[in-house]
Each structure stands twice: as structure tokens, then as C-alpha cells.
mmCIF file of C-alpha atoms in Angstrom:
data_model
loop_
_atom_site.group_PDB
_atom_site.id
_atom_site.type_symbol
_atom_site.label_atom_id
_atom_site.label_comp_id
_atom_site.label_asym_id
_atom_site.label_seq_id
_atom_site.Cartn_x
_atom_site.Cartn_y
_atom_site.Cartn_z
ATOM 1 C CA UNK A 122 -36.911 -31.015 7.125
ATOM 2 C CA UNK A 123 -33.358 -31.586 8.433
ATOM 3 C CA UNK A 124 -32.559 -33.560 5.266
ATOM 4 C CA UNK A 125 -33.349 -30.481 3.180
ATOM 5 C CA UNK A 126 -30.804 -28.385 5.068
ATOM 6 C CA UNK A 127 -27.824 -30.707 4.522
ATOM 7 C CA UNK A 128 -27.167 -29.799 0.862
ATOM 8 C CA UNK A 129 -27.266 -26.099 1.780
ATOM 9 C CA UNK A 130 -24.596 -26.609 4.453
ATOM 10 C CA UNK A 131 -22.403 -28.521 2.007
ATOM 11 C CA UNK A 132 -22.798 -25.795 -0.614
ATOM 12 C CA UNK A 133 -21.874 -23.138 1.912
ATOM 13 C CA UNK A 134 -18.815 -25.152 2.942
ATOM 14 C CA UNK A 135 -17.619 -25.415 -0.649
ATOM 15 C CA UNK A 136 -18.397 -21.753 -1.288
ATOM 16 C CA UNK A 137 -16.285 -20.786 1.720
ATOM 17 C CA UNK A 138 -13.460 -23.034 0.542
ATOM 18 C CA UNK A 139 -13.579 -21.512 -2.951
ATOM 19 C CA UNK A 140 -13.366 -17.993 -1.552
ATOM 20 C CA UNK A 141 -10.450 -18.871 0.718
ATOM 21 C CA UNK A 142 -8.603 -20.486 -2.199
ATOM 22 C CA UNK A 143 -9.244 -17.384 -4.308
ATOM 23 C CA UNK A 144 -7.841 -15.177 -1.546
ATOM 24 C CA UNK A 145 -4.750 -17.366 -1.259
ATOM 25 C CA UNK A 146 -4.172 -17.313 -5.017
ATOM 26 C CA UNK A 147 -4.521 -13.538 -5.334
ATOM 27 C CA UNK A 148 -2.483 -12.938 -2.191
ATOM 28 C CA UNK A 149 0.342 -15.001 -3.663
ATOM 29 C CA UNK A 150 0.569 -12.546 -6.584
ATOM 30 C CA UNK A 151 0.678 -9.632 -4.152
ATOM 31 C CA UNK A 152 3.343 -11.249 -1.968
ATOM 32 C CA UNK A 153 5.522 -12.056 -4.976
ATOM 33 C CA UNK A 154 5.447 -8.457 -6.207
ATOM 34 C CA UNK A 155 6.271 -7.188 -2.723
ATOM 35 C CA UNK A 156 9.187 -9.623 -2.573
ATOM 36 C CA UNK A 157 10.558 -8.409 -5.917
ATOM 37 C CA UNK A 158 10.504 -4.831 -4.662
ATOM 38 C CA UNK A 159 12.227 -5.938 -1.455
ATOM 39 C CA UNK A 160 15.018 -7.465 -3.550
ATOM 40 C CA UNK A 161 15.304 -4.223 -5.524
ATOM 41 C CA UNK A 162 15.423 -2.326 -2.238
ATOM 42 C CA UNK A 163 18.317 -4.380 -0.842
ATOM 43 C CA UNK A 164 20.235 -4.246 -4.117
ATOM 44 C CA UNK A 165 19.805 -0.503 -4.499
ATOM 45 C CA UNK A 166 20.756 0.371 -0.936
ATOM 46 C CA UNK A 167 23.860 -1.771 -1.119
ATOM 47 C CA UNK A 168 24.730 -0.266 -4.497
ATOM 48 C CA UNK A 169 24.549 3.233 -2.998
ATOM 49 C CA UNK A 170 26.773 2.080 -0.166
ATOM 50 C CA UNK A 171 29.296 0.582 -2.569
ATOM 51 C CA UNK A 172 29.183 3.668 -4.790
ATOM 52 C CA UNK A 173 30.072 5.873 -1.847
ATOM 53 C CA UNK A 174 32.956 3.620 -0.861
ATOM 54 C CA UNK A 175 34.361 3.507 -4.393
ATOM 55 C CA UNK A 176 33.717 7.079 -5.510
ATOM 56 C CA UNK A 177 32.742 9.352 -2.574
ATOM 57 C CA UNK A 178 33.358 12.484 -4.677
ATOM 58 C CA UNK A 179 30.370 11.616 -6.851
ATOM 59 C CA UNK A 180 28.155 11.852 -3.766
ATOM 60 C CA UNK A 181 29.301 15.287 -2.614
ATOM 61 C CA UNK A 182 27.317 17.345 -5.116
ATOM 62 C CA UNK A 183 24.834 18.507 -2.490
ATOM 63 C CA UNK A 184 24.560 18.412 1.281
ATOM 64 C CA UNK A 185 20.956 17.274 1.258
ATOM 65 C CA UNK A 186 21.583 14.256 -0.926
ATOM 66 C CA UNK A 187 24.700 13.318 1.030
ATOM 67 C CA UNK A 188 22.974 13.293 4.426
ATOM 68 C CA UNK A 189 20.037 11.359 3.023
ATOM 69 C CA UNK A 190 22.286 8.792 1.410
ATOM 70 C CA UNK A 191 24.405 8.341 4.534
ATOM 71 C CA UNK A 192 21.309 7.432 6.520
ATOM 72 C CA UNK A 193 20.772 4.482 4.187
ATOM 73 C CA UNK A 194 24.210 2.930 4.248
ATOM 74 C CA UNK A 195 24.702 -0.541 5.671
ATOM 75 C CA UNK A 196 28.229 -1.560 4.491
ATOM 76 C CA UNK A 197 28.385 -4.537 6.855
ATOM 77 C CA UNK A 198 25.377 -6.114 5.094
ATOM 78 C CA UNK A 199 27.088 -6.173 1.690
ATOM 79 C CA UNK A 200 26.910 -9.772 0.355
ATOM 80 C CA UNK A 201 29.211 -11.195 -2.316
ATOM 81 C CA UNK A 202 26.372 -11.824 -4.776
ATOM 82 C CA UNK A 203 25.251 -8.204 -4.714
ATOM 83 C CA UNK A 204 28.879 -7.116 -4.975
ATOM 84 C CA UNK A 205 29.051 -8.972 -8.293
ATOM 85 C CA UNK A 206 25.740 -7.506 -9.495
ATOM 86 C CA UNK A 207 27.012 -3.991 -8.883
ATOM 87 C CA UNK A 208 30.672 -4.646 -9.717
ATOM 88 C CA UNK A 209 30.632 -1.336 -11.585
ATOM 89 C CA UNK A 210 28.131 0.906 -9.763
ATOM 90 C CA UNK A 211 28.898 3.813 -12.113
ATOM 91 C CA UNK A 212 26.644 1.987 -14.586
ATOM 92 C CA UNK A 213 23.824 3.419 -12.520
ATOM 93 C CA UNK A 214 23.975 7.045 -11.502
ATOM 94 C CA UNK A 215 23.032 8.078 -8.000
ATOM 95 C CA UNK A 216 19.808 9.640 -9.292
ATOM 96 C CA UNK A 217 18.850 6.371 -10.992
ATOM 97 C CA UNK A 218 19.417 4.516 -7.749
ATOM 98 C CA UNK A 219 17.191 6.973 -5.904
ATOM 99 C CA UNK A 220 14.516 6.491 -8.545
ATOM 100 C CA UNK A 221 14.681 2.767 -7.766
ATOM 101 C CA UNK A 222 14.143 3.469 -4.063
ATOM 102 C CA UNK A 223 11.199 5.692 -4.923
ATOM 103 C CA UNK A 224 9.728 2.843 -6.974
ATOM 104 C CA UNK A 225 10.112 0.488 -4.009
ATOM 105 C CA UNK A 226 8.178 2.832 -1.737
ATOM 106 C CA UNK A 227 5.433 3.874 -4.148
ATOM 107 C CA UNK A 228 5.053 0.353 -5.528
ATOM 108 C CA UNK A 229 4.655 -1.281 -2.123
ATOM 109 C CA UNK A 230 2.243 1.391 -0.925
ATOM 110 C CA UNK A 231 0.030 0.855 -3.982
ATOM 111 C CA UNK A 232 0.247 -2.937 -3.765
ATOM 112 C CA UNK A 233 -0.615 -3.034 -0.064
ATOM 113 C CA UNK A 234 -3.630 -0.774 -0.455
ATOM 114 C CA UNK A 235 -4.896 -2.902 -3.349
ATOM 115 C CA UNK A 236 -4.785 -6.178 -1.420
ATOM 116 C CA UNK A 237 -6.110 -4.509 1.735
ATOM 117 C CA UNK A 238 -9.128 -3.020 -0.043
ATOM 118 C CA UNK A 239 -9.767 -6.203 -2.036
ATOM 119 C CA UNK A 240 -9.660 -8.415 1.057
ATOM 120 C CA UNK A 241 -12.113 -6.108 2.802
ATOM 121 C CA UNK A 242 -14.596 -6.933 0.041
ATOM 122 C CA UNK A 243 -13.834 -10.637 0.384
ATOM 123 C CA UNK A 244 -14.330 -10.478 4.146
ATOM 124 C CA UNK A 245 -17.810 -9.068 3.570
ATOM 125 C CA UNK A 246 -18.534 -11.953 1.186
ATOM 126 C CA UNK A 247 -17.343 -14.477 3.782
ATOM 127 C CA UNK A 248 -19.582 -12.770 6.338
ATOM 128 C CA UNK A 249 -22.645 -13.498 4.199
ATOM 129 C CA UNK A 250 -22.002 -17.247 4.527
ATOM 130 C CA UNK A 251 -20.941 -17.202 8.177
ATOM 131 C CA UNK A 252 -23.228 -14.675 9.823
ATOM 132 C CA UNK A 253 -23.324 -16.823 12.986
ATOM 133 C CA UNK A 254 -19.576 -16.511 13.415
ATOM 134 C CA UNK A 255 -18.876 -20.254 13.362
ATOM 135 C CA UNK A 256 -15.315 -19.941 12.037
ATOM 136 C CA UNK A 257 -12.732 -18.152 14.221
ATOM 137 C CA UNK A 258 -10.169 -15.724 12.775
ATOM 138 C CA UNK A 259 -8.089 -14.979 15.862
ATOM 139 C CA UNK A 260 -4.660 -15.446 14.294
ATOM 140 C CA UNK A 261 -5.190 -13.235 11.251
ATOM 141 C CA UNK A 262 -7.012 -10.640 13.377
ATOM 142 C CA UNK A 263 -3.892 -10.400 15.522
ATOM 143 C CA UNK A 264 -1.788 -9.972 12.366
ATOM 144 C CA UNK A 265 -3.989 -7.137 11.092
ATOM 145 C CA UNK A 266 -3.730 -5.422 14.475
ATOM 146 C CA UNK A 267 0.056 -5.763 14.288
ATOM 147 C CA UNK A 268 -0.117 -4.243 10.798
ATOM 148 C CA UNK A 269 -1.910 -1.235 12.303
ATOM 149 C CA UNK A 270 0.623 -0.887 15.116
ATOM 150 C CA UNK A 271 3.618 -0.874 12.764
ATOM 151 C CA UNK A 272 2.017 1.647 10.412
ATOM 152 C CA UNK A 273 0.937 3.937 13.266
ATOM 153 C CA UNK A 274 4.383 3.754 14.834
ATOM 154 C CA UNK A 275 5.962 4.619 11.488
ATOM 155 C CA UNK A 276 3.822 7.763 11.226
ATOM 156 C CA UNK A 277 4.534 8.777 14.831
ATOM 157 C CA UNK A 278 8.301 8.372 14.424
ATOM 158 C CA UNK A 279 8.471 10.049 11.040
ATOM 159 C CA UNK A 280 8.952 13.549 12.446
ATOM 160 C CA UNK A 281 12.246 12.371 13.956
ATOM 161 C CA UNK A 282 13.421 10.688 10.758
ATOM 162 C CA UNK A 283 14.397 11.806 7.249
ATOM 163 C CA UNK A 284 12.209 12.077 4.127
ATOM 164 C CA UNK A 285 9.465 9.464 3.668
ATOM 165 C CA UNK A 286 11.099 7.311 0.981
ATOM 166 C CA UNK A 287 14.461 7.097 2.728
ATOM 167 C CA UNK A 288 12.806 6.375 6.068
ATOM 168 C CA UNK A 289 10.500 3.737 4.592
ATOM 169 C CA UNK A 290 13.085 1.721 2.645
ATOM 170 C CA UNK A 291 15.351 1.638 5.698
ATOM 171 C CA UNK A 292 12.544 0.494 8.014
ATOM 172 C CA UNK A 293 11.318 -2.030 5.473
ATOM 173 C CA UNK A 294 14.743 -3.682 5.620
ATOM 174 C CA UNK A 295 14.645 -3.748 9.414
ATOM 175 C CA UNK A 296 10.938 -4.529 9.837
ATOM 176 C CA UNK A 297 9.931 -6.798 6.981
ATOM 177 C CA UNK A 298 6.316 -6.724 8.167
ATOM 178 C CA UNK A 299 5.978 -2.948 7.699
ATOM 179 C CA UNK A 300 3.072 -2.366 5.282
ATOM 180 C CA UNK A 301 2.875 -6.123 4.599
ATOM 181 C CA UNK A 302 -0.845 -6.920 4.597
ATOM 182 C CA UNK A 303 -1.699 -10.386 6.012
ATOM 183 C CA UNK A 304 -3.866 -12.885 4.125
ATOM 184 C CA UNK A 305 -7.372 -13.694 5.353
ATOM 185 C CA UNK A 306 -7.690 -17.256 6.630
ATOM 186 C CA UNK A 307 -9.616 -18.927 9.417
ATOM 187 C CA UNK A 308 -7.866 -20.675 12.297
ATOM 188 C CA UNK A 309 -6.869 -24.347 12.080
ATOM 189 C CA UNK A 310 -8.956 -27.126 13.664
ATOM 190 C CA UNK A 311 -6.780 -27.188 16.773
ATOM 191 C CA UNK A 312 -7.312 -23.458 17.258
ATOM 192 C CA UNK A 313 -11.055 -23.878 16.773
ATOM 193 C CA UNK A 314 -11.257 -26.294 19.726
ATOM 194 C CA UNK A 315 -9.303 -23.899 21.925
ATOM 195 C CA UNK A 316 -11.475 -20.948 20.897
ATOM 196 C CA UNK A 317 -14.695 -22.824 21.628
ATOM 197 C CA UNK A 318 -13.528 -23.311 25.204
ATOM 198 C CA UNK A 319 -12.545 -19.660 25.574
ATOM 199 C CA UNK A 320 -15.899 -18.552 24.162
ATOM 200 C CA UNK A 321 -15.868 -14.752 24.263
ATOM 201 C CA UNK A 322 -12.321 -14.558 22.880
ATOM 202 C CA UNK A 323 -13.340 -15.887 19.465
ATOM 203 C CA UNK A 324 -12.847 -13.379 16.629
ATOM 204 C CA UNK A 325 -15.678 -13.843 14.126
ATOM 205 C CA UNK A 326 -15.592 -12.835 10.464
ATOM 206 C CA UNK A 327 -17.786 -9.844 11.369
ATOM 207 C CA UNK A 328 -15.189 -8.658 13.875
ATOM 208 C CA UNK A 329 -12.374 -9.311 11.402
ATOM 209 C CA UNK A 330 -14.170 -7.205 8.788
ATOM 210 C CA UNK A 331 -14.249 -4.292 11.235
ATOM 211 C CA UNK A 332 -10.546 -4.769 12.007
ATOM 212 C CA UNK A 333 -9.702 -4.715 8.291
ATOM 213 C CA UNK A 334 -11.709 -1.528 7.808
ATOM 214 C CA UNK A 335 -9.824 0.049 10.696
ATOM 215 C CA UNK A 336 -6.599 -1.052 9.004
ATOM 216 C CA UNK A 337 -7.752 0.815 5.888
ATOM 217 C CA UNK A 338 -8.236 3.964 7.952
ATOM 218 C CA UNK A 339 -4.802 3.526 9.505
ATOM 219 C CA UNK A 340 -3.382 3.174 6.003
ATOM 220 C CA UNK A 341 -5.041 6.471 5.036
ATOM 221 C CA UNK A 342 -3.353 8.244 7.946
ATOM 222 C CA UNK A 343 -0.021 6.839 6.770
ATOM 223 C CA UNK A 344 -0.672 7.934 3.197
ATOM 224 C CA UNK A 345 -1.803 11.456 3.935
ATOM 225 C CA UNK A 346 1.224 11.976 6.194
ATOM 226 C CA UNK A 347 3.405 11.552 3.080
ATOM 227 C CA UNK A 348 4.403 15.078 2.059
ATOM 228 C CA UNK A 349 6.311 13.897 -1.036
ATOM 229 C CA UNK A 350 9.501 15.104 0.613
ATOM 230 C CA UNK A 351 11.400 12.244 -0.955
ATOM 231 C CA UNK A 352 11.313 13.985 -4.317
ATOM 232 C CA UNK A 353 13.517 16.761 -2.873
ATOM 233 C CA UNK A 354 16.591 14.561 -3.203
ATOM 234 C CA UNK A 355 15.830 13.589 -6.778
ATOM 235 C CA UNK A 356 15.014 17.159 -7.775
ATOM 236 C CA UNK A 357 18.295 18.274 -6.271
ATOM 237 C CA UNK A 358 20.146 15.669 -8.292
ATOM 238 C CA UNK A 359 18.374 15.894 -11.632
ATOM 239 C CA UNK A 360 15.918 18.801 -11.597
ATOM 240 C CA UNK A 361 12.137 18.479 -11.880
ATOM 241 C CA UNK A 362 12.152 16.602 -15.206
ATOM 242 C CA UNK A 363 10.019 13.438 -15.315
ATOM 243 C CA UNK A 364 11.466 10.496 -17.226
ATOM 244 C CA UNK A 365 8.739 8.952 -19.408
ATOM 245 C CA UNK A 366 8.990 5.613 -21.175
ATOM 246 C CA UNK A 367 7.675 6.790 -24.549
ATOM 247 C CA UNK A 368 7.192 10.171 -26.297
ATOM 248 C CA UNK A 369 3.417 9.740 -26.589
ATOM 249 C CA UNK A 370 3.195 9.328 -22.807
ATOM 250 C CA UNK A 371 3.416 13.110 -22.408
ATOM 251 C CA UNK A 372 -0.125 13.625 -23.675
ATOM 252 C CA UNK A 373 -1.416 10.726 -21.588
ATOM 253 C CA UNK A 374 0.255 12.215 -18.512
ATOM 254 C CA UNK A 375 -1.374 15.614 -19.111
ATOM 255 C CA UNK A 376 -4.820 14.027 -19.553
ATOM 256 C CA UNK A 377 -4.436 12.010 -16.353
ATOM 257 C CA UNK A 378 -3.338 15.074 -14.386
ATOM 258 C CA UNK A 379 -6.346 17.021 -15.684
ATOM 259 C CA UNK A 380 -8.704 14.199 -14.680
ATOM 260 C CA UNK A 381 -7.066 13.924 -11.255
ATOM 261 C CA UNK A 382 -7.404 17.653 -10.584
ATOM 262 C CA UNK A 383 -11.053 17.588 -11.633
ATOM 263 C CA UNK A 384 -11.892 14.709 -9.287
ATOM 264 C CA UNK A 385 -9.902 16.249 -6.435
ATOM 265 C CA UNK A 386 -11.954 19.443 -6.818
ATOM 266 C CA UNK A 387 -15.164 17.418 -6.656
ATOM 267 C CA UNK A 388 -13.986 15.773 -3.441
ATOM 268 C CA UNK A 389 -13.152 19.159 -1.914
ATOM 269 C CA UNK A 390 -16.583 20.494 -2.889
ATOM 270 C CA UNK A 391 -18.286 17.541 -1.218
ATOM 271 C CA UNK A 392 -16.175 17.936 1.919
ATOM 272 C CA UNK A 393 -17.114 21.610 2.112
ATOM 273 C CA UNK A 394 -20.777 20.918 1.576
ATOM 274 C CA UNK A 395 -23.093 21.523 4.516
ATOM 275 C CA UNK A 396 -24.979 18.364 3.557
ATOM 276 C CA UNK A 397 -21.846 16.218 3.507
ATOM 277 C CA UNK A 398 -22.155 13.053 5.565
ATOM 278 C CA UNK A 399 -18.527 13.407 6.539
ATOM 279 C CA UNK A 400 -19.265 16.580 8.505
ATOM 280 C CA UNK A 401 -21.976 14.814 10.450
ATOM 281 C CA UNK A 402 -19.490 12.121 11.376
ATOM 282 C CA UNK A 403 -16.883 14.710 12.313
ATOM 283 C CA UNK A 404 -19.165 16.238 14.940
ATOM 284 C CA UNK A 405 -18.826 12.993 16.877
ATOM 285 C CA UNK A 406 -15.505 11.671 15.638
ATOM 286 C CA UNK A 407 -13.163 14.270 14.199
ATOM 287 C CA UNK A 408 -11.491 13.346 10.934
ATOM 288 C CA UNK A 409 -13.345 10.032 10.420
ATOM 289 C CA UNK A 410 -14.430 9.679 6.805
ATOM 290 C CA UNK A 411 -17.435 7.775 5.550
ATOM 291 C CA UNK A 412 -16.389 4.627 3.645
ATOM 292 C CA UNK A 413 -16.926 5.873 0.079
ATOM 293 C CA UNK A 414 -15.075 9.089 0.848
ATOM 294 C CA UNK A 415 -12.248 7.085 2.421
ATOM 295 C CA UNK A 416 -11.871 4.932 -0.696
ATOM 296 C CA UNK A 417 -11.965 7.903 -3.059
ATOM 297 C CA UNK A 418 -9.412 9.922 -1.101
ATOM 298 C CA UNK A 419 -6.985 7.028 -0.830
ATOM 299 C CA UNK A 420 -7.280 6.204 -4.532
ATOM 300 C CA UNK A 421 -6.768 9.837 -5.569
ATOM 301 C CA UNK A 422 -3.826 10.269 -3.212
ATOM 302 C CA UNK A 423 -2.196 7.126 -4.599
ATOM 303 C CA UNK A 424 -2.593 8.338 -8.176
ATOM 304 C CA UNK A 425 -1.171 11.713 -7.184
ATOM 305 C CA UNK A 426 1.817 10.044 -5.519
ATOM 306 C CA UNK A 427 2.501 7.889 -8.565
ATOM 307 C CA UNK A 428 2.370 10.922 -10.858
ATOM 308 C CA UNK A 429 4.937 12.639 -8.625
ATOM 309 C CA UNK A 430 7.469 9.909 -9.309
ATOM 310 C CA UNK A 431 10.534 11.005 -11.242
ATOM 311 C CA UNK A 432 10.278 8.027 -13.609
ATOM 312 C CA UNK A 433 7.022 6.711 -15.088
ATOM 313 C CA UNK A 434 6.284 3.827 -17.429
ATOM 314 C CA UNK A 435 3.363 3.595 -19.847
ATOM 315 C CA UNK A 436 1.825 0.780 -17.783
ATOM 316 C CA UNK A 437 1.960 2.922 -14.654
ATOM 317 C CA UNK A 438 0.206 5.780 -16.431
ATOM 318 C CA UNK A 439 -2.469 3.385 -17.689
ATOM 319 C CA UNK A 440 -2.845 2.102 -14.112
ATOM 320 C CA UNK A 441 -3.460 5.682 -12.939
ATOM 321 C CA UNK A 442 -6.000 6.225 -15.698
ATOM 322 C CA UNK A 443 -7.911 3.059 -14.781
ATOM 323 C CA UNK A 444 -7.921 4.078 -11.128
ATOM 324 C CA UNK A 445 -9.411 7.466 -11.940
ATOM 325 C CA UNK A 446 -12.028 5.914 -14.239
ATOM 326 C CA UNK A 447 -13.297 3.833 -11.298
ATOM 327 C CA UNK A 448 -14.169 6.956 -9.284
ATOM 328 C CA UNK A 449 -17.484 8.520 -10.279
ATOM 329 C CA UNK A 450 -19.815 11.140 -8.863
ATOM 330 C CA UNK A 451 -23.611 11.262 -8.936
ATOM 331 C CA UNK A 452 -24.597 14.606 -7.524
ATOM 332 C CA UNK A 453 -22.754 14.727 -4.214
ATOM 333 C CA UNK A 454 -22.531 10.975 -3.879
ATOM 334 C CA UNK A 455 -19.250 9.170 -4.502
ATOM 335 C CA UNK A 456 -19.094 5.774 -6.155
ATOM 336 C CA UNK A 457 -15.851 3.780 -6.359
ATOM 337 C CA UNK A 458 -16.228 0.737 -8.601
ATOM 338 C CA UNK A 459 -14.733 -2.499 -7.217
ATOM 339 C CA UNK A 460 -11.504 -3.466 -8.947
ATOM 340 C CA UNK A 461 -8.200 -5.212 -8.400
ATOM 341 C CA UNK A 462 -5.271 -3.520 -10.144
ATOM 342 C CA UNK A 463 -1.846 -4.525 -8.884
ATOM 343 C CA UNK A 464 0.679 -1.756 -9.460
ATOM 344 C CA UNK A 465 2.929 -2.491 -12.475
ATOM 345 C CA UNK A 466 6.692 -2.080 -12.420
#
């Protein structure tokens, strides 16, 4: 009888290894895109600083934009390489530079949600093959908890800071871990031995799954605290016009907005419904959404935030359209199809 169980254990081991390798491969794509946006962030902030030093008159068109820009300046961090890249900062107007900062914020928010949601699904898959909690995940659990702390602290401090985009890009430079989702991995063999001795301190995959879900809820609080105030600066500099990549994108944009509004109305109807599961939860835990509602609201809010950007590419509009197509309603039930769509830029 014991002989029959050995192949099953080997299969489970390989299946776990395959899933971990898949997570590492996908996470690498996420991390690389986040890094590219970080580079854009540093370059843009230094370019704004250099532009002010070279031509301060250009930055005095409005008090709001001036105060917002000044909060971003870090002249002492200006490296020689970036000085060469932006040798003539007039090649990029101040509004273009602010559009780049907006892309950094919106892009990283969308990327981090995507990997966070996707890894939650992978954690549930890992749980199926390790229901006994044999493998410890203490290190990554600690990293997810740190992710929550940084995001919560960012929301709490926001009322004392400037607009969301300006506050985020500045804090991202200072705290590189802000909104950086960790990769799921179990602890090394050395850690396993230590955890076996400690016993009760072991974090199982089941516990890690709960921590990741709580991280998703923390992310939602961060997202819904975004009042799109960042667009005030851009509107003051260039008006409310949206820069589209191609002429035919105008019709696509209108169709996406119509679909978004329709789905947002459905969500509001469900939330108002006396039979809504959310209301039953709220009697015991105010503001806590059921999982499907959480996913739908985050996805819709992300699409809305992308559409509020002052510059949109065709790929970004298609991304929004695909996101909306994944959200469906059957009666008053919400269904969000699993997907993995890294934000294009």
C-alpha cells in the first residue's frame, strides 16, 4: 500500500515545483515592467528639476503647478548620465513630463494589482497540493505584511501630502518597496528546520493565502482613496483634452466609457439591493466586500483611472476593453473571469 503512494508524492512534488517556476517566470515580467517605470520616474523628476533650474519662468504659469513641481525636486540627486539624457529639457514640455509621472503611477498601480490578484489564484492552487501545510512560507508572509503596512501608511499620510501622483512618485523614489508586490516562494531548507522546531510559528500556504487576500483588500483601500487629484495639475497646464495615439481611438474610447458606466451602474444596483451579500457582511464588518465584489470594484476603478489619464495609447484602451469584458453579471451575481493582463506602456 505504501508503494502505491510514492508516485503520488513525487507527482505532487513536481507539480509544486512547476507552479513555483511559473510564478517566478511571470513575476520576472512584472518586476521588469515596474523597474522600467521606476527609471522613467527618476528621469522625469530630474528633468523637471533641471528644467526649473534652466528656465524657471516656464514653470511660473500657475501657482498650483509650481507648488506641486517644487515638492518633487531633488537637485542633489542629479546624475551625469541623466543630465546628458535631458541636455535640452525644452524638448519635453512640463505637461509632457507630468504625463510621464502620471503613467508611472497608473502603470505601477495596474501592474501591482495584476500580479497580486494572479498570485492569489496561484496560492489557492498550491494549497490544493499542500493542504497539510508541510511547506513554510514565513519569509514571504512577512513581505506581504510589510506590503500592507507601507500601503496603509501611504493612505494615512496622504491627507498631509500633495495630490496622489506627486505624492506617490516621490515616495516610490524614497521607499522602493511601496506597492511592490513580493513573489510567492516557500522558505529554504534551513528555514524549514528552524520552523519545525518553532512549531506554531510556521506560516502555511493556507495562512499565506489569507494574508494575500488581506493585501488585496488593503490595495482596494489605497485605490479608492485616489480622488484623481493629480489630473488637476495637467488640466491646469493643458486643459481637459486627452491625447490619443490614433484618430480611430476616439470611437473606441467612447465605447469603453459607455461599457464602464453600464457596469458601474450594475455594481451600484447590487450594492443597494436588500439581498446583497455585501450588506450582510457589513452588519458584522463595515465596509468589507465579498470577494467577487472586491475584484469587480477594483477592476472597474482601475479602468476608470486609466481612462482619466491625459495621454492614452491604443494598447491601453484595448487593455481597458479586455478588463471590462472579463466582468459579467448573471442576475445579481458577479463573475470576474480569471486573466493576467499586464498594463502596456
